[in-house]
Amino acid sequence: MDSKQNLEKDEERDNLLDGLASLPYFERLTHFIRGSTRHLVAGGITVVDFRPLYTVIVHHLQRQLAEEIQKIEKAEVTGQQLENIRGTLHKYTDALRDFEFIHGNRWNTHFVKEIAASRLDDGQGARLQAALIWDLGLKAPASHRSLFRDSDLLGSFNPKLMQHGTSVGGSLGTGRAQAMAREERRVHFRMALKRFAFAIIGGLIIVVPMLILVVGSATTKTLAVISTSIFLFAVSVAVFSTTEPGNLLAATAAYAAVLMALIGGGRKSNM
């Protein structure tokens, strides 16, 4: 029975939320405030919640900012309009700070634990608040049901919305950033290709004269090992480092000189 009632309540809530969009703007806000500011909790206690009022203020400022964007879509922005936007943004930021404080201190304030900053209630020990609720006729009847939850106040944030999708990717700033990233990748690719070419050419320039000089005085195995080692060294430096092509050629020459010194030392010892 309880599950059926909860299901009916959720269905009624969803229908009301879906119907808000079809209402005129201020009638929509009125329905939201009426359905979210009063709660009947355990023990028949009425809670008057102030947070929906903050929500409406934030939402109203969001609407004003969205209207400014709509105007800019249709006509060139003016200096006076920018001044108006600046003032609205300042109010919007202040409203967000206020809402953050009131939502974070909805049970009690950080410094004064006895003060519930975000609400009034007529529970035990709250006689002044109970009198105020009674004076203003805000006592929730036994049949009262709140149709809004905390998640309905400002919505839940999805971090994935911050990722640039295909629709956001068409913006000027994002397009410029993507173009710069593509150009940077092309520069890195050209530099890697240049280093690889220097590795091959530099290896040939070093290996060929070396083979001519030592052929006949060194075994075929020695020549094969040295030539292969020089090429592998040059290619490895080109692929796994960011050194300039000139430095790559110098490093390869130094490595070949070390190998030639080893060959010379081996020949002297054999003699």
GROMACS .gro file of N, CA and C in nm, residues 73-150:
model
  234
   73GLU      N    1   2.250   3.792  -2.973
   73GLU     CA    2   2.235   3.706  -3.091
   73GLU      C    3   2.164   3.780  -3.204
   74LYS      N    4   2.082   3.879  -3.169
   74LYS     CA    5   2.001   3.948  -3.270
   74LYS      C    6   2.060   4.082  -3.312
   75ALA      N    7   2.140   4.145  -3.227
   75ALA     CA    8   2.194   4.277  -3.258
   75ALA      C    9   2.330   4.294  -3.192
   76GLU      N   10   2.406   4.394  -3.242
   76GLU     CA   11   2.540   4.419  -3.189
   76GLU      C   12   2.531   4.471  -3.045
   77VAL      N   13   2.624   4.423  -2.962
   77VAL     CA   14   2.624   4.463  -2.821
   77VAL      C   15   2.664   4.610  -2.808
   78THR      N   16   2.610   4.676  -2.708
   78THR     CA   17   2.640   4.818  -2.683
   78THR      C   18   2.710   4.833  -2.549
   79GLY      N   19   2.768   4.951  -2.530
   79GLY     CA   20   2.836   4.977  -2.403
   79GLY      C   21   2.739   4.977  -2.286
   80GLN      N   22   2.622   5.033  -2.307
   80GLN     CA   23   2.522   5.035  -2.200
   80GLN      C   24   2.477   4.894  -2.165
   81GLN      N   25   2.467   4.809  -2.267
   81GLN     CA   26   2.426   4.671  -2.242
   81GLN      C   27   2.533   4.597  -2.161
   82LEU      N   28   2.659   4.623  -2.192
   82LEU     CA   29   2.767   4.561  -2.116
   82LEU      C   30   2.764   4.605  -1.970
   83GLU      N   31   2.733   4.732  -1.947
   83GLU     CA   32   2.721   4.781  -1.810
   83GLU      C   33   2.606   4.710  -1.737
   84ASN      N   34   2.495   4.691  -1.809
   84ASN     CA   35   2.381   4.620  -1.749
   84ASN      C   36   2.419   4.476  -1.717
   85ILE      N   37   2.490   4.413  -1.808
   85ILE     CA   38   2.533   4.274  -1.787
   85ILE      C   39   2.626   4.265  -1.667
   86ARG      N   40   2.717   4.363  -1.656
   86ARG     CA   41   2.811   4.365  -1.542
   86ARG      C   42   2.735   4.372  -1.410
   87GLY      N   43   2.634   4.460  -1.403
   87GLY     CA   44   2.556   4.471  -1.281
   87GLY      C   45   2.479   4.344  -1.250
   88THR      N   46   2.423   4.281  -1.354
   88THR     CA   47   2.348   4.157  -1.332
   88THR      C   48   2.440   4.044  -1.288
   89LEU      N   49   2.559   4.038  -1.347
   89LEU     CA   50   2.656   3.935  -1.307
   89LEU      C   51   2.696   3.952  -1.161
   90HIS      N   52   2.712   4.077  -1.118
   90HIS     CA   53   2.748   4.102  -0.978
   90HIS      C   54   2.636   4.054  -0.885
   91LYS      N   55   2.512   4.086  -0.921
   91LYS     CA   56   2.399   4.039  -0.841
   91LYS      C   57   2.391   3.886  -0.842
   92TYR      N   58   2.419   3.828  -0.958
   92TYR     CA   59   2.412   3.681  -0.971
   92TYR      C   60   2.517   3.615  -0.883
   93THR      N   61   2.639   3.667  -0.884
   93THR     CA   62   2.746   3.610  -0.801
   93THR      C   63   2.712   3.622  -0.653
   94ASP      N   64   2.660   3.738  -0.613
   94ASP     CA   65   2.620   3.756  -0.473
   94ASP      C   66   2.509   3.659  -0.435
   95ALA      N   67   2.413   3.640  -0.525
   95ALA     CA   68   2.302   3.549  -0.496
   95ALA      C   69   2.353   3.406  -0.481
   96LEU      N   70   2.450   3.367  -0.564
   96LEU     CA   71   2.507   3.232  -0.552
   96LEU      C   72   2.580   3.214  -0.419
   97ARG      N   73   2.654   3.318  -0.378
   97ARG     CA   74   2.723   3.310  -0.249
   97ARG      C   75   2.621   3.298  -0.135
   98ASP      N   76   2.515   3.377  -0.143
   98ASP     CA   77   2.412   3.371  -0.039
   98ASP      C   78   2.348   3.233  -0.035
   99PHE      N   79   2.318   3.180  -0.152
   99PHE     CA   80   2.255   3.048  -0.156
   99PHE      C   81   2.348   2.940  -0.103
  100GLU      N   82   2.477   2.952  -0.138
  100GLU     CA   83   2.575   2.855  -0.088
  100GLU      C   84   2.579   2.857   0.064
  101PHE      N   85   2.577   2.977   0.124
  101PHE     CA   86   2.579   2.987   0.270
  101PHE      C   87   2.452   2.927   0.330
  102ILE      N   88   2.337   2.965   0.276
  102ILE     CA   89   2.211   2.922   0.337
  102ILE      C   90   2.190   2.773   0.319
  103HIS      N   91   2.236   2.718   0.207
  103HIS     CA   92   2.221   2.574   0.185
  103HIS      C   93   2.317   2.496   0.273
  104GLY      N   94   2.439   2.550   0.292
  104GLY     CA   95   2.536   2.483   0.377
  104GLY      C   96   2.502   2.492   0.524
  105ASN      N   97   2.419   2.590   0.563
  105ASN     CA   98   2.381   2.609   0.703
  105ASN      C   99   2.231   2.588   0.723
  106ARG      N  100   2.176   2.495   0.646
  106ARG     CA  101   2.030   2.477   0.653
  106ARG      C  102   1.984   2.417   0.784
  107TRP      N  103   2.072   2.343   0.854
  107TRP     CA  104   2.032   2.287   0.983
  107TRP      C  105   2.065   2.381   1.097
  108ASN      N  106   2.184   2.437   1.096
  108ASN     CA  107   2.221   2.541   1.192
  108ASN      C  108   2.341   2.614   1.138
  109THR      N  109   2.364   2.735   1.187
  109THR     CA  110   2.478   2.811   1.138
  109THR      C  111   2.606   2.759   1.200
  110HIS      N  112   2.716   2.795   1.137
  110HIS     CA  113   2.846   2.744   1.183
  110HIS      C  114   2.883   2.800   1.319
  111PHE      N  115   2.848   2.925   1.345
  111PHE     CA  116   2.891   2.991   1.469
  111PHE      C  117   2.784   2.984   1.579
  112VAL      N  118   2.658   2.993   1.540
  112VAL     CA  119   2.550   2.988   1.639
  112VAL      C  120   2.465   2.864   1.610
  113LYS      N  121   2.488   2.759   1.685
  113LYS     CA  122   2.426   2.630   1.655
  113LYS      C  123   2.275   2.630   1.677
  114GLU      N  124   2.226   2.726   1.756
  114GLU     CA  125   2.083   2.726   1.787
  114GLU      C  126   1.999   2.791   1.676
  115ILE      N  127   2.065   2.855   1.579
  115ILE     CA  128   1.991   2.925   1.474
  115ILE      C  129   1.985   2.839   1.348
  116ALA      N  130   1.864   2.809   1.304
  116ALA     CA  131   1.844   2.741   1.176
  116ALA      C  132   1.829   2.848   1.069
  117ALA      N  133   1.934   2.870   0.993
  117ALA     CA  134   1.936   2.986   0.904
  117ALA      C  135   1.840   2.974   0.788
  118SER      N  136   1.811   2.854   0.746
  118SER     CA  137   1.736   2.837   0.621
  118SER      C  138   1.588   2.814   0.640
  119ARG      N  139   1.535   2.819   0.766
  119ARG     CA  140   1.396   2.778   0.782
  119ARG      C  141   1.335   2.835   0.911
  120LEU      N  142   1.205   2.827   0.915
  120LEU     CA  143   1.128   2.842   1.038
  120LEU      C  144   1.060   2.710   1.066
  121ASP      N  145   1.034   2.680   1.193
  121ASP     CA  146   0.955   2.561   1.225
  121ASP      C  147   0.883   2.586   1.357
  122ASP      N  148   0.775   2.512   1.377
  122ASP     CA  149   0.696   2.526   1.499
  122ASP      C  150   0.715   2.408   1.592
  123GLY      N  151   0.838   2.354   1.589
  123GLY     CA  152   0.869   2.242   1.677
  123GLY      C  153   0.887   2.287   1.820
  124GLN      N  154   0.917   2.191   1.905
  124GLN     CA  155   0.934   2.219   2.047
  124GLN      C  156   1.050   2.315   2.068
  125GLY      N  157   1.029   2.420   2.144
  125GLY     CA  158   1.133   2.517   2.172
  125GLY      C  159   1.140   2.630   2.072
  126ALA      N  160   1.052   2.629   1.972
  126ALA     CA  161   1.054   2.736   1.870
  126ALA      C  162   0.925   2.815   1.879
  127ARG      N  163   0.898   2.874   1.993
  127ARG     CA  164   0.769   2.937   2.016
  127ARG      C  165   0.752   3.066   1.936
  128LEU      N  166   0.857   3.145   1.928
  128LEU     CA  167   0.846   3.266   1.849
  128LEU      C  168   0.821   3.233   1.701
  129GLN      N  169   0.894   3.133   1.651
  129GLN     CA  170   0.874   3.091   1.512
  129GLN      C  171   0.735   3.032   1.493
  130ALA      N  172   0.690   2.954   1.590
  130ALA     CA  173   0.556   2.897   1.581
  130ALA      C  174   0.450   3.006   1.577
  131ALA      N  175   0.469   3.110   1.657
  131ALA     CA  176   0.375   3.222   1.656
  131ALA      C  177   0.376   3.293   1.522
  132LEU      N  178   0.494   3.308   1.463
  132LEU     CA  179   0.504   3.374   1.334
  132LEU      C  180   0.434   3.291   1.225
  133ILE      N  181   0.456   3.160   1.230
  133ILE     CA  182   0.391   3.072   1.132
  133ILE      C  183   0.240   3.080   1.146
  134TRP      N  184   0.194   3.085   1.270
  134TRP     CA  185   0.050   3.093   1.294
  134TRP      C  186  -0.007   3.228   1.248
  135ASP      N  187   0.063   3.337   1.277
  135ASP     CA  188   0.018   3.471   1.238
  135ASP      C  189   0.002   3.482   1.086
  136LEU      N  190   0.094   3.423   1.014
  136LEU     CA  191   0.096   3.438   0.869
  136LEU      C  192   0.015   3.329   0.798
  137GLY      N  193  -0.043   3.237   0.874
  137GLY     CA  194  -0.123   3.131   0.813
  137GLY      C  195  -0.041   3.033   0.732
  138LEU      N  196   0.081   3.006   0.776
  138LEU     CA  197   0.170   2.916   0.702
  138LEU      C  198   0.171   2.774   0.758
  139LYS      N  199   0.088   2.746   0.857
  139LYS     CA  200   0.080   2.612   0.913
  139LYS      C  201   0.036   2.514   0.806
  140ALA      N  202   0.117   2.408   0.788
  140ALA     CA  203   0.085   2.309   0.685
  140ALA      C  204  -0.025   2.215   0.736
  141PRO      N  205  -0.132   2.196   0.658
  141PRO     CA  206  -0.237   2.104   0.701
  141PRO      C  207  -0.189   1.960   0.696
  142ALA      N  208  -0.265   1.873   0.758
  142ALA     CA  209  -0.225   1.732   0.764
  142ALA      C  210  -0.217   1.668   0.626
  143SER      N  211  -0.292   1.723   0.532
  143SER     CA  212  -0.294   1.667   0.396
  143SER      C  213  -0.185   1.726   0.307
  144HIS      N  214  -0.104   1.817   0.362
  144HIS     CA  215  -0.004   1.887   0.279
  144HIS      C  216   0.108   1.792   0.240
  145ARG      N  217   0.147   1.802   0.114
  145ARG     CA  218   0.261   1.724   0.064
  145ARG      C  219   0.353   1.817  -0.013
  146SER      N  220   0.480   1.811   0.017
  146SER     CA  221   0.579   1.889  -0.059
  146SER      C  222   0.615   1.811  -0.185
  147LEU      N  223   0.605   1.878  -0.298
  147LEU     CA  224   0.629   1.810  -0.426
  147LEU      C  225   0.768   1.834  -0.482
  148PHE      N  226   0.850   1.907  -0.409
  148PHE     CA  227   0.984   1.935  -0.458
  148PHE      C  228   1.089   1.884  -0.359
  149ARG      N  229   1.201   1.844  -0.414
  149ARG     CA  230   1.313   1.795  -0.334
  149ARG      C  231   1.431   1.890  -0.349
  150ASP      N  232   1.538   1.860  -0.273
  150ASP     CA  233   1.657   1.945  -0.282
  150ASP      C  234   1.712   1.948  -0.425
   0.00000   0.00000   0.00000
